[in-house]
Amino acid sequence: MWMTNIVGLCLLALVASAEDVKLSTHATTLADKSANLAFSLYHTMAKEKDTENIIISPVVVASSLGLVALGGKASTASQVKTVLSADKLKDEHLHAGLSELLTEVSNAKTRNTTWKINNRLYGPSSVSFADEFVKNSKKHYNYDHSKINFRDKRSAVNSINEWAAKSTGGKLPEVTKDVQNPDGAMIVNAMFFKPHWEEKFHDKMVDTRGFLVTRSFTVGVPMMHRTGLYDFYEDTENKLFVLNMPLGQKQASMILIMPYHLEPLERLEKLLTRKQVDTWLSKMENRAVAISLPKISVEVSHNLQKHLAELGLTEAVDKAKADLSNISGKKDLYLSSVFHASALELDIEGNPYDTSIFGTEKLRNPKLFYVDHPFIFLVKDNKTNSILYIGRVVKPKGDKMRDEL
């Protein structure tokens, strides 16, 4: 009997330790660096005038950069470390750390949130992928590989979009409308992210409301409502609200940043730094908040090639300078596109809410957080302090509503 008890205790200890595994110093460093990358990449993308909604996953971008380093040699590879501000890391620590970080934050069992991540490297028909590269890119970054005839544009586009749709359960129907540069390699990230709230919204409390895209354009969206206790901060100086909504097992949170009233987001974006977000979070108070949040699905595909080049990844994307010879054994490839595509779904689903606080003083005089105009969001991982997503919702899908005076 005593032997059975000891075995049982040992098993419990193993389970407990498995759930509380600490990240290596390399993974911790890269979590920190990818969080910095989040803001620099966001600001680079936000400068584009024709860009509306933005959804990027910095940890997935970092792992794609790791793939470039794996396939590259000399300065083509070392530029990845420069973009990540991780010049001091050895190559093996870079790959192992990025792999460990992504595995940790995307673990569906412990996170209780839907996050499908699918990665593929497309090469032209003429390329032969080196066995060592294929093995290591699968091992560290879970990348598939495919040869494709980029010269047959229609077939290539259909093939890429069909793969993305299938791998995300139909949530992401389109990554691109066109492919260019038939002699290049293409990275494609296809993702579906659906937060599972720590406290769900009530399924009966959903109605159609207006979302103000601009002063002259309003779309109708389903709006879900709930009142609960949340970490909340009102920045009266900068005229904005910040709300922290815990996800799943409270291992991550969605942070919403919204101006008081409808306005272009440029003013908020100028304030948006890692230090400023940390300041807002440090000033939060747990209090009653009445939330109205759009029940929407947003699909966005970004080609990050020129944005990463602006951040310092100049050689891999340059046909004349790229040395990606670890991919095929030849210096015959460059990075022609980096498609980073996500479907984000905000829904009512989550854990049962705490009914014991209903009708108590705790829920009296709630602050109103009514999301009916453009906002910025982050999904922050609490264990690693990495940023799983950063973005903005400017124009959700919906039917145009009649202009109101």
mmCIF file of C-alpha atoms in Angstrom:
data_model
loop_
_atom_site.group_PDB
_atom_site.id
_atom_site.type_symbol
_atom_site.label_atom_id
_atom_site.label_comp_id
_atom_site.label_asym_id
_atom_site.label_seq_id
_atom_site.Cartn_x
_atom_site.Cartn_y
_atom_site.Cartn_z
ATOM 1 C CA MET A 1 0.000 0.000 0.000
ATOM 2 C CA TRP A 2 2.772 2.398 0.933
ATOM 3 C CA MET A 3 4.435 1.653 -2.415
ATOM 4 C CA THR A 4 1.191 2.546 -4.247
ATOM 5 C CA ASN A 5 1.004 5.836 -2.337
ATOM 6 C CA ILE A 6 4.601 6.707 -3.209
ATOM 7 C CA VAL A 7 3.995 5.935 -6.889
ATOM 8 C CA GLY A 8 0.831 8.054 -6.785
ATOM 9 C CA LEU A 9 2.673 10.973 -5.177
ATOM 10 C CA CYS A 10 5.461 10.701 -7.736
ATOM 11 C CA LEU A 11 2.928 10.784 -10.572
ATOM 12 C CA LEU A 12 1.241 13.850 -9.050
ATOM 13 C CA ALA A 13 4.611 15.536 -8.736
ATOM 14 C CA LEU A 14 5.376 14.765 -12.373
ATOM 15 C CA VAL A 15 2.015 16.170 -13.499
ATOM 16 C CA ALA A 16 2.488 19.303 -11.381
ATOM 17 C CA SER A 17 6.007 19.832 -12.678
ATOM 18 C CA ALA A 18 4.851 19.236 -16.261
ATOM 19 C CA GLU A 19 2.225 21.956 -15.878
ATOM 20 C CA ASP A 20 4.698 24.383 -14.340
ATOM 21 C CA VAL A 21 7.689 23.806 -16.587
ATOM 22 C CA LYS A 22 9.913 26.857 -16.655
ATOM 23 C CA LEU A 23 11.110 28.198 -19.961
ATOM 24 C CA SER A 24 14.791 28.067 -20.815
ATOM 25 C CA THR A 25 16.704 31.344 -20.713
ATOM 26 C CA HIS A 26 16.825 31.305 -24.527
ATOM 27 C CA ALA A 27 13.048 30.997 -24.827
ATOM 28 C CA THR A 28 12.547 33.709 -22.174
ATOM 29 C CA THR A 29 14.911 36.025 -24.047
ATOM 30 C CA LEU A 30 13.094 35.420 -27.319
ATOM 31 C CA ALA A 31 9.696 35.962 -25.682
ATOM 32 C CA ASP A 32 10.970 39.376 -24.612
ATOM 33 C CA LYS A 33 12.456 40.161 -28.028
ATOM 34 C CA SER A 34 9.334 39.070 -29.904
ATOM 35 C CA ALA A 35 7.253 41.385 -27.690
ATOM 36 C CA ASN A 36 9.452 44.295 -28.814
ATOM 37 C CA LEU A 37 9.090 43.110 -32.410
ATOM 38 C CA ALA A 38 5.301 43.299 -31.972
ATOM 39 C CA PHE A 39 5.312 47.072 -31.600
ATOM 40 C CA SER A 40 7.943 47.868 -34.229
ATOM 41 C CA LEU A 41 6.199 45.677 -36.817
ATOM 42 C CA TYR A 42 2.759 47.080 -35.950
ATOM 43 C CA HIS A 43 3.956 50.674 -36.386
ATOM 44 C CA THR A 44 5.588 49.837 -39.719
ATOM 45 C CA MET A 45 2.345 48.298 -40.982
ATOM 46 C CA ALA A 46 0.079 51.028 -39.593
ATOM 47 C CA LYS A 47 1.845 53.611 -41.754
ATOM 48 C CA GLU A 48 0.295 52.101 -44.890
ATOM 49 C CA LYS A 49 -2.681 54.281 -45.816
ATOM 50 C CA ASP A 50 -4.733 51.546 -47.492
ATOM 51 C CA THR A 51 -4.476 49.144 -44.548
ATOM 52 C CA GLU A 52 -7.631 48.858 -42.442
ATOM 53 C CA ASN A 53 -7.680 45.883 -40.078
ATOM 54 C CA ILE A 54 -4.356 44.551 -38.784
ATOM 55 C CA ILE A 55 -3.829 41.160 -37.170
ATOM 56 C CA ILE A 56 -0.290 39.909 -36.573
ATOM 57 C CA SER A 57 1.155 37.253 -34.289
ATOM 58 C CA PRO A 58 4.651 38.362 -33.245
ATOM 59 C CA VAL A 59 5.627 34.909 -31.938
ATOM 60 C CA VAL A 60 4.647 33.331 -35.270
ATOM 61 C CA VAL A 61 6.506 36.063 -37.183
ATOM 62 C CA ALA A 62 9.542 35.369 -34.982
ATOM 63 C CA SER A 63 9.365 31.654 -35.771
ATOM 64 C CA SER A 64 9.144 32.466 -39.505
ATOM 65 C CA LEU A 65 12.247 34.597 -39.093
ATOM 66 C CA GLY A 66 13.846 31.574 -37.421
ATOM 67 C CA LEU A 67 13.069 29.564 -40.544
ATOM 68 C CA VAL A 68 14.871 32.205 -42.638
ATOM 69 C CA ALA A 69 17.885 31.919 -40.353
ATOM 70 C CA LEU A 70 17.756 28.124 -40.672
ATOM 71 C CA GLY A 71 17.742 28.351 -44.464
ATOM 72 C CA GLY A 72 20.239 31.189 -44.693
ATOM 73 C CA LYS A 73 23.984 31.574 -44.454
ATOM 74 C CA ALA A 74 26.340 34.377 -43.498
ATOM 75 C CA SER A 75 24.758 37.828 -43.221
ATOM 76 C CA THR A 76 21.441 36.624 -44.709
ATOM 77 C CA ALA A 77 21.046 34.470 -41.603
ATOM 78 C CA SER A 78 22.578 36.875 -39.097
ATOM 79 C CA GLN A 79 20.162 39.652 -40.101
ATOM 80 C CA VAL A 80 17.396 37.618 -38.461
ATOM 81 C CA LYS A 81 19.105 38.026 -35.109
ATOM 82 C CA THR A 82 19.425 41.759 -35.765
ATOM 83 C CA VAL A 83 15.684 42.087 -36.474
ATOM 84 C CA LEU A 84 14.972 40.138 -33.266
ATOM 85 C CA SER A 85 17.646 42.054 -31.300
ATOM 86 C CA ALA A 86 19.093 38.651 -30.409
ATOM 87 C CA ASP A 87 22.600 39.002 -31.866
ATOM 88 C CA LYS A 88 24.232 37.373 -28.839
ATOM 89 C CA LEU A 89 22.330 34.097 -29.181
ATOM 90 C CA LYS A 90 24.014 31.126 -30.817
ATOM 91 C CA ASP A 91 22.199 29.604 -33.787
ATOM 92 C CA GLU A 92 21.198 26.448 -31.910
ATOM 93 C CA HIS A 93 19.826 28.522 -29.009
ATOM 94 C CA LEU A 94 17.853 30.718 -31.432
ATOM 95 C CA HIS A 95 16.109 27.726 -33.025
ATOM 96 C CA ALA A 96 15.568 25.793 -29.798
ATOM 97 C CA GLY A 97 14.311 28.905 -27.976
ATOM 98 C CA LEU A 98 11.841 29.952 -30.676
ATOM 99 C CA SER A 99 10.574 26.381 -30.938
ATOM 100 C CA GLU A 100 10.099 26.135 -27.175
ATOM 101 C CA LEU A 101 8.311 29.487 -26.987
ATOM 102 C CA LEU A 102 5.818 28.714 -29.747
ATOM 103 C CA THR A 103 5.136 25.237 -28.369
ATOM 104 C CA GLU A 104 4.428 26.713 -24.927
ATOM 105 C CA VAL A 105 2.062 29.488 -25.954
ATOM 106 C CA SER A 106 0.082 27.447 -28.508
ATOM 107 C CA ASN A 107 -0.587 24.440 -26.249
ATOM 108 C CA ALA A 108 -4.364 24.029 -26.633
ATOM 109 C CA LYS A 109 -4.718 21.686 -23.641
ATOM 110 C CA THR A 110 -3.295 24.116 -21.095
ATOM 111 C CA ARG A 111 -4.503 27.307 -22.797
ATOM 112 C CA ASN A 112 -8.137 26.324 -23.408
ATOM 113 C CA THR A 113 -8.298 28.665 -26.403
ATOM 114 C CA THR A 114 -8.571 27.724 -30.084
ATOM 115 C CA TRP A 115 -5.421 28.614 -31.998
ATOM 116 C CA LYS A 116 -4.641 26.742 -35.199
ATOM 117 C CA ILE A 117 -1.231 27.593 -36.642
ATOM 118 C CA ASN A 118 -0.203 26.218 -40.026
ATOM 119 C CA ASN A 119 3.043 27.107 -41.773
ATOM 120 C CA ARG A 120 4.273 26.224 -45.225
ATOM 121 C CA LEU A 121 7.296 27.136 -47.308
ATOM 122 C CA TYR A 122 6.538 27.187 -51.020
ATOM 123 C CA GLY A 123 9.383 26.899 -53.499
ATOM 124 C CA PRO A 124 9.386 27.074 -57.306
ATOM 125 C CA SER A 125 9.078 23.814 -59.256
ATOM 126 C CA SER A 126 12.801 23.834 -59.962
ATOM 127 C CA VAL A 127 13.909 23.729 -56.317
ATOM 128 C CA SER A 128 14.995 20.613 -54.443
ATOM 129 C CA PHE A 129 14.625 20.972 -50.670
ATOM 130 C CA ALA A 130 17.653 19.687 -48.752
ATOM 131 C CA ASP A 131 16.819 16.794 -46.410
ATOM 132 C CA GLU A 132 18.559 18.406 -43.423
ATOM 133 C CA PHE A 133 16.640 21.650 -43.876
ATOM 134 C CA VAL A 134 13.310 19.830 -44.199
ATOM 135 C CA LYS A 135 14.006 17.818 -41.051
ATOM 136 C CA ASN A 136 15.074 20.798 -38.926
ATOM 137 C CA SER A 137 12.337 23.144 -40.139
ATOM 138 C CA LYS A 138 9.717 20.550 -39.211
ATOM 139 C CA LYS A 139 11.402 19.908 -35.874
ATOM 140 C CA HIS A 140 11.805 23.525 -34.766
ATOM 141 C CA TYR A 141 9.073 25.402 -36.616
ATOM 142 C CA ASN A 142 6.529 22.781 -37.711
ATOM 143 C CA TYR A 143 6.837 23.855 -41.346
ATOM 144 C CA ASP A 144 5.537 21.891 -44.316
ATOM 145 C CA HIS A 145 7.202 22.253 -47.701
ATOM 146 C CA SER A 146 5.721 22.350 -51.164
ATOM 147 C CA LYS A 147 6.958 22.907 -54.692
ATOM 148 C CA ILE A 148 4.631 24.943 -56.860
ATOM 149 C CA ASN A 149 4.596 26.314 -60.392
ATOM 150 C CA PHE A 150 4.387 30.036 -59.707
ATOM 151 C CA ARG A 151 4.305 30.723 -63.472
ATOM 152 C CA ASP A 152 0.798 29.270 -63.595
ATOM 153 C CA LYS A 153 -0.554 32.045 -61.395
ATOM 154 C CA ARG A 154 -4.184 30.975 -61.235
ATOM 155 C CA SER A 155 -3.327 27.413 -60.249
ATOM 156 C CA ALA A 156 -0.727 28.591 -57.701
ATOM 157 C CA VAL A 157 -3.155 31.048 -56.051
ATOM 158 C CA ASN A 158 -5.898 28.413 -55.895
ATOM 159 C CA SER A 159 -3.524 25.853 -54.409
ATOM 160 C CA ILE A 160 -2.290 28.224 -51.678
ATOM 161 C CA ASN A 161 -5.800 29.407 -50.778
ATOM 162 C CA GLU A 162 -7.203 25.862 -50.731
ATOM 163 C CA TRP A 163 -4.433 24.746 -48.360
ATOM 164 C CA ALA A 164 -5.058 27.718 -46.039
ATOM 165 C CA ALA A 165 -8.819 27.136 -45.999
ATOM 166 C CA LYS A 166 -8.474 23.419 -45.330
ATOM 167 C CA SER A 167 -5.860 23.842 -42.596
ATOM 168 C CA THR A 168 -8.021 26.390 -40.712
ATOM 169 C CA GLY A 169 -11.283 24.480 -41.029
ATOM 170 C CA GLY A 170 -12.595 26.921 -43.622
ATOM 171 C CA LYS A 171 -12.076 29.963 -41.403
ATOM 172 C CA LEU A 172 -9.464 31.547 -43.676
ATOM 173 C CA PRO A 173 -10.723 31.330 -47.272
ATOM 174 C CA GLU A 174 -8.102 33.531 -48.929
ATOM 175 C CA VAL A 175 -4.435 34.318 -48.362
ATOM 176 C CA THR A 176 -3.656 36.012 -51.645
ATOM 177 C CA LYS A 177 -5.146 37.027 -54.986
ATOM 178 C CA ASP A 178 -1.823 36.986 -56.804
ATOM 179 C CA VAL A 179 1.676 35.518 -56.783
ATOM 180 C CA GLN A 180 4.651 37.291 -58.240
ATOM 181 C CA ASN A 181 8.308 36.498 -58.822
ATOM 182 C CA PRO A 182 8.152 32.854 -59.984
ATOM 183 C CA ASP A 183 11.766 32.204 -58.992
ATOM 184 C CA GLY A 184 11.367 33.067 -55.280
ATOM 185 C CA ALA A 185 10.418 31.188 -52.144
ATOM 186 C CA MET A 186 7.244 32.046 -50.266
ATOM 187 C CA ILE A 187 6.447 31.727 -46.572
ATOM 188 C CA VAL A 188 2.764 31.335 -45.672
ATOM 189 C CA ASN A 189 1.331 31.419 -42.135
ATOM 190 C CA ALA A 190 -2.364 30.474 -41.998
ATOM 191 C CA MET A 191 -3.972 30.845 -38.574
ATOM 192 C CA PHE A 192 -7.311 30.767 -36.805
ATOM 193 C CA PHE A 193 -7.605 32.301 -33.339
ATOM 194 C CA LYS A 194 -10.722 32.227 -31.191
ATOM 195 C CA PRO A 195 -10.459 33.446 -27.588
ATOM 196 C CA HIS A 196 -12.196 31.336 -24.962
ATOM 197 C CA TRP A 197 -13.224 33.878 -22.337
ATOM 198 C CA GLU A 198 -12.563 33.259 -18.667
ATOM 199 C CA GLU A 199 -16.232 34.211 -18.229
ATOM 200 C CA LYS A 200 -18.552 33.734 -21.195
ATOM 201 C CA PHE A 201 -21.116 36.134 -22.595
ATOM 202 C CA HIS A 202 -24.797 35.237 -22.252
ATOM 203 C CA ASP A 203 -26.095 33.652 -25.461
ATOM 204 C CA LYS A 204 -29.419 35.513 -25.215
ATOM 205 C CA MET A 205 -27.772 38.909 -24.794
ATOM 206 C CA VAL A 206 -26.764 39.443 -28.426
ATOM 207 C CA ASP A 207 -28.390 42.046 -30.661
ATOM 208 C CA THR A 208 -27.573 44.054 -33.775
ATOM 209 C CA ARG A 209 -25.928 47.412 -33.203
ATOM 210 C CA GLY A 210 -24.122 49.984 -35.312
ATOM 211 C CA PHE A 211 -20.307 49.986 -35.529
ATOM 212 C CA LEU A 212 -19.030 53.420 -36.562
ATOM 213 C CA VAL A 213 -16.237 52.899 -39.115
ATOM 214 C CA THR A 214 -16.138 56.613 -39.956
ATOM 215 C CA ARG A 215 -18.500 59.515 -39.327
ATOM 216 C CA SER A 216 -20.239 58.756 -42.605
ATOM 217 C CA PHE A 217 -20.075 54.957 -42.638
ATOM 218 C CA THR A 218 -21.718 52.596 -40.134
ATOM 219 C CA VAL A 219 -22.074 48.820 -40.392
ATOM 220 C CA GLY A 220 -24.456 46.588 -38.486
ATOM 221 C CA VAL A 221 -22.775 43.943 -36.307
ATOM 222 C CA PRO A 222 -24.035 41.484 -33.680
ATOM 223 C CA MET A 223 -23.104 42.937 -30.286
ATOM 224 C CA MET A 224 -22.687 40.739 -27.211
ATOM 225 C CA HIS A 225 -23.109 42.141 -23.713
ATOM 226 C CA ARG A 226 -22.157 41.214 -20.176
ATOM 227 C CA THR A 227 -21.386 42.852 -16.843
ATOM 228 C CA GLY A 228 -18.648 41.441 -14.650
ATOM 229 C CA LEU A 229 -15.506 42.230 -12.684
ATOM 230 C CA TYR A 230 -12.570 43.185 -14.886
ATOM 231 C CA ASP A 231 -9.264 45.012 -14.664
ATOM 232 C CA PHE A 232 -9.996 48.434 -16.126
ATOM 233 C CA TYR A 233 -8.241 51.761 -16.543
ATOM 234 C CA GLU A 234 -9.501 55.081 -17.830
ATOM 235 C CA ASP A 235 -6.712 57.322 -19.093
ATOM 236 C CA THR A 236 -8.412 60.710 -18.800
ATOM 237 C CA GLU A 237 -5.329 62.568 -20.032
ATOM 238 C CA ASN A 238 -5.250 60.635 -23.308
ATOM 239 C CA LYS A 239 -9.027 60.138 -23.457
ATOM 240 C CA LEU A 240 -9.057 56.376 -23.769
ATOM 241 C CA PHE A 241 -10.182 53.203 -21.990
ATOM 242 C CA VAL A 242 -8.129 50.051 -21.421
ATOM 243 C CA LEU A 243 -9.793 46.742 -20.551
ATOM 244 C CA ASN A 244 -8.137 43.440 -19.654
ATOM 245 C CA MET A 245 -10.268 40.377 -20.502
ATOM 246 C CA PRO A 246 -8.778 37.092 -19.178
ATOM 247 C CA LEU A 247 -8.900 34.052 -21.436
ATOM 248 C CA GLY A 248 -9.395 30.366 -20.712
ATOM 249 C CA GLN A 249 -7.260 29.377 -17.758
ATOM 250 C CA LYS A 250 -6.119 32.980 -17.140
ATOM 251 C CA GLN A 251 -2.813 32.180 -18.817
ATOM 252 C CA ALA A 252 -3.458 34.880 -21.389
ATOM 253 C CA SER A 253 -5.566 38.023 -21.704
ATOM 254 C CA MET A 254 -7.025 40.123 -24.468
ATOM 255 C CA ILE A 255 -6.283 43.780 -23.831
ATOM 256 C CA LEU A 256 -8.582 46.250 -25.591
ATOM 257 C CA ILE A 257 -7.549 49.891 -26.048
ATOM 258 C CA MET A 258 -10.256 52.239 -27.265
ATOM 259 C CA PRO A 259 -10.587 56.028 -27.551
ATOM 260 C CA TYR A 260 -13.546 57.668 -25.839
ATOM 261 C CA HIS A 261 -15.213 58.463 -29.155
ATOM 262 C CA LEU A 262 -14.909 57.660 -32.848
ATOM 263 C CA GLU A 263 -11.633 58.995 -34.255
ATOM 264 C CA PRO A 264 -8.841 57.790 -36.533
ATOM 265 C CA LEU A 265 -6.494 55.529 -34.556
ATOM 266 C CA GLU A 266 -3.302 57.428 -35.435
ATOM 267 C CA ARG A 267 -3.367 59.360 -32.163
ATOM 268 C CA LEU A 268 -3.575 56.169 -30.106
ATOM 269 C CA GLU A 269 -0.961 54.482 -32.243
ATOM 270 C CA LYS A 270 1.535 57.221 -31.478
ATOM 271 C CA LEU A 271 1.069 56.352 -27.798
ATOM 272 C CA LEU A 272 1.369 52.614 -28.418
ATOM 273 C CA THR A 273 4.667 51.386 -27.001
ATOM 274 C CA ARG A 274 5.487 48.421 -24.822
ATOM 275 C CA LYS A 275 6.344 50.750 -21.948
ATOM 276 C CA GLN A 276 3.046 52.615 -22.286
ATOM 277 C CA VAL A 277 1.005 49.398 -22.344
ATOM 278 C CA ASP A 278 2.816 48.218 -19.212
ATOM 279 C CA THR A 279 2.030 51.577 -17.575
ATOM 280 C CA TRP A 280 -1.671 51.251 -18.401
ATOM 281 C CA LEU A 281 -1.746 47.693 -17.057
ATOM 282 C CA SER A 282 -0.024 48.758 -13.832
ATOM 283 C CA LYS A 283 -2.715 51.375 -13.195
ATOM 284 C CA MET A 284 -5.677 49.052 -13.642
ATOM 285 C CA GLU A 285 -8.275 48.445 -10.967
ATOM 286 C CA ASN A 286 -10.544 45.430 -10.685
ATOM 287 C CA ARG A 287 -14.075 46.761 -10.851
ATOM 288 C CA ALA A 288 -17.541 46.281 -12.386
ATOM 289 C CA VAL A 289 -17.547 46.820 -16.141
ATOM 290 C CA ALA A 290 -20.509 46.588 -18.523
ATOM 291 C CA ILE A 291 -18.992 45.309 -21.770
ATOM 292 C CA SER A 292 -20.539 45.462 -25.225
ATOM 293 C CA LEU A 293 -18.245 43.730 -27.719
ATOM 294 C CA PRO A 294 -18.832 42.967 -31.415
ATOM 295 C CA LYS A 295 -19.431 39.281 -32.155
ATOM 296 C CA ILE A 296 -17.388 39.209 -35.329
ATOM 297 C CA SER A 297 -14.977 37.295 -37.503
ATOM 298 C CA VAL A 298 -12.129 39.240 -39.095
ATOM 299 C CA GLU A 299 -9.900 37.700 -41.771
ATOM 300 C CA VAL A 300 -6.716 39.514 -42.719
ATOM 301 C CA SER A 301 -3.731 38.575 -44.858
ATOM 302 C CA HIS A 302 -0.578 40.694 -44.819
ATOM 303 C CA ASN A 303 2.484 40.343 -47.018
ATOM 304 C CA LEU A 304 5.201 41.178 -44.496
ATOM 305 C CA GLN A 305 8.127 41.071 -46.929
ATOM 306 C CA LYS A 306 8.682 44.827 -47.253
ATOM 307 C CA HIS A 307 7.797 45.497 -43.603
ATOM 308 C CA LEU A 308 10.442 43.020 -42.421
ATOM 309 C CA ALA A 309 12.899 44.556 -44.887
ATOM 310 C CA GLU A 310 12.189 47.948 -43.299
ATOM 311 C CA LEU A 311 13.069 46.424 -39.919
ATOM 312 C CA GLY A 312 16.393 45.119 -41.234
ATOM 313 C CA LEU A 313 15.720 41.866 -43.112
ATOM 314 C CA THR A 314 17.109 43.267 -46.361
ATOM 315 C CA GLU A 315 19.212 40.437 -47.798
ATOM 316 C CA ALA A 316 16.807 37.481 -47.720
ATOM 317 C CA VAL A 317 14.265 39.459 -49.788
ATOM 318 C CA ASP A 318 16.832 40.674 -52.325
ATOM 319 C CA LYS A 319 17.352 38.358 -55.290
ATOM 320 C CA ALA A 320 20.867 39.677 -55.889
ATOM 321 C CA LYS A 321 22.039 39.350 -52.273
ATOM 322 C CA ALA A 322 20.122 36.464 -50.689
ATOM 323 C CA ASP A 323 22.044 33.416 -49.569
ATOM 324 C CA LEU A 324 19.394 30.844 -48.646
ATOM 325 C CA SER A 325 21.568 27.955 -49.754
ATOM 326 C CA ASN A 326 20.762 25.823 -46.702
ATOM 327 C CA ILE A 327 17.279 25.343 -48.173
ATOM 328 C CA SER A 328 18.373 23.643 -51.381
ATOM 329 C CA GLY A 329 22.145 23.375 -51.246
ATOM 330 C CA LYS A 330 22.351 26.065 -53.909
ATOM 331 C CA LYS A 331 22.318 29.848 -53.865
ATOM 332 C CA ASP A 332 19.207 29.838 -56.059
ATOM 333 C CA LEU A 333 16.443 31.271 -53.856
ATOM 334 C CA TYR A 334 15.328 34.491 -52.236
ATOM 335 C CA LEU A 335 12.257 35.334 -50.153
ATOM 336 C CA SER A 336 9.694 36.790 -52.563
ATOM 337 C CA SER A 337 6.701 36.902 -50.161
ATOM 338 C CA VAL A 338 5.880 36.414 -46.487
ATOM 339 C CA PHE A 339 2.121 35.960 -46.220
ATOM 340 C CA HIS A 340 0.890 36.214 -42.659
ATOM 341 C CA ALA A 341 -2.828 35.459 -42.591
ATOM 342 C CA SER A 342 -5.198 35.173 -39.627
ATOM 343 C CA ALA A 343 -8.863 34.671 -38.966
ATOM 344 C CA LEU A 344 -9.867 36.152 -35.600
ATOM 345 C CA GLU A 345 -13.259 35.229 -34.183
ATOM 346 C CA LEU A 346 -14.811 37.005 -31.207
ATOM 347 C CA ASP A 347 -17.706 34.956 -29.852
ATOM 348 C CA ILE A 348 -19.679 34.419 -26.641
ATOM 349 C CA GLU A 349 -17.963 31.160 -25.652
ATOM 350 C CA GLY A 350 -16.074 30.811 -22.399
ATOM 351 C CA ASN A 351 -16.144 29.389 -18.907
ATOM 352 C CA PRO A 352 -19.328 29.652 -16.767
ATOM 353 C CA TYR A 353 -19.641 33.061 -15.134
ATOM 354 C CA ASP A 354 -19.596 33.659 -11.398
ATOM 355 C CA THR A 355 -23.255 34.019 -10.449
ATOM 356 C CA SER A 356 -22.469 34.670 -6.776
ATOM 357 C CA ILE A 357 -21.702 38.344 -7.474
ATOM 358 C CA PHE A 358 -25.011 39.021 -9.231
ATOM 359 C CA GLY A 359 -27.147 41.448 -7.243
ATOM 360 C CA THR A 360 -24.262 42.406 -4.948
ATOM 361 C CA GLU A 361 -22.528 45.712 -4.325
ATOM 362 C CA LYS A 362 -19.595 44.521 -6.451
ATOM 363 C CA LEU A 363 -21.559 45.049 -9.665
ATOM 364 C CA ARG A 364 -23.052 48.424 -8.779
ATOM 365 C CA ASN A 365 -22.244 51.449 -10.940
ATOM 366 C CA PRO A 366 -20.329 49.590 -13.656
ATOM 367 C CA LYS A 367 -18.073 51.443 -16.062
ATOM 368 C CA LEU A 368 -19.347 51.266 -19.627
ATOM 369 C CA PHE A 369 -17.007 49.750 -22.236
ATOM 370 C CA TYR A 370 -19.044 49.995 -25.427
ATOM 371 C CA VAL A 371 -17.014 48.894 -28.447
ATOM 372 C CA ASP A 372 -18.851 50.565 -31.329
ATOM 373 C CA HIS A 373 -15.878 52.203 -33.052
ATOM 374 C CA PRO A 374 -12.285 51.269 -34.086
ATOM 375 C CA PHE A 375 -10.025 49.839 -31.371
ATOM 376 C CA ILE A 376 -6.586 48.338 -30.833
ATOM 377 C CA PHE A 377 -6.079 44.952 -29.202
ATOM 378 C CA LEU A 378 -3.307 42.762 -27.849
ATOM 379 C CA VAL A 379 -3.380 39.159 -26.718
ATOM 380 C CA LYS A 380 -0.743 38.891 -24.012
ATOM 381 C CA ASP A 381 0.576 35.637 -22.589
ATOM 382 C CA ASN A 382 0.911 35.903 -18.832
ATOM 383 C CA LYS A 383 3.437 33.095 -18.354
ATOM 384 C CA THR A 384 5.989 34.128 -20.981
ATOM 385 C CA ASN A 385 5.080 37.849 -21.251
ATOM 386 C CA SER A 386 5.087 37.389 -25.020
ATOM 387 C CA ILE A 387 2.467 38.955 -27.252
ATOM 388 C CA LEU A 388 0.465 36.346 -29.127
ATOM 389 C CA TYR A 389 -1.371 38.927 -31.220
ATOM 390 C CA ILE A 390 -1.385 42.657 -31.793
ATOM 391 C CA GLY A 391 -3.728 44.452 -34.137
ATOM 392 C CA ARG A 392 -6.620 46.759 -34.739
ATOM 393 C CA VAL A 393 -10.218 46.423 -35.879
ATOM 394 C CA VAL A 394 -11.244 49.395 -38.005
ATOM 395 C CA LYS A 395 -13.836 47.888 -40.317
ATOM 396 C CA PRO A 396 -15.629 44.684 -39.291
ATOM 397 C CA LYS A 397 -17.836 42.838 -41.784
ATOM 398 C CA GLY A 398 -21.440 43.977 -41.767
ATOM 399 C CA ASP A 399 -24.195 45.506 -43.845
ATOM 400 C CA LYS A 400 -24.089 49.253 -44.251
ATOM 401 C CA MET A 401 -26.655 50.883 -42.020
ATOM 402 C CA ARG A 402 -28.762 53.884 -42.909
ATOM 403 C CA ASP A 403 -26.998 57.134 -42.078
ATOM 404 C CA GLU A 404 -28.355 58.603 -38.876
ATOM 405 C CA LEU A 405 -28.611 62.296 -38.176
#
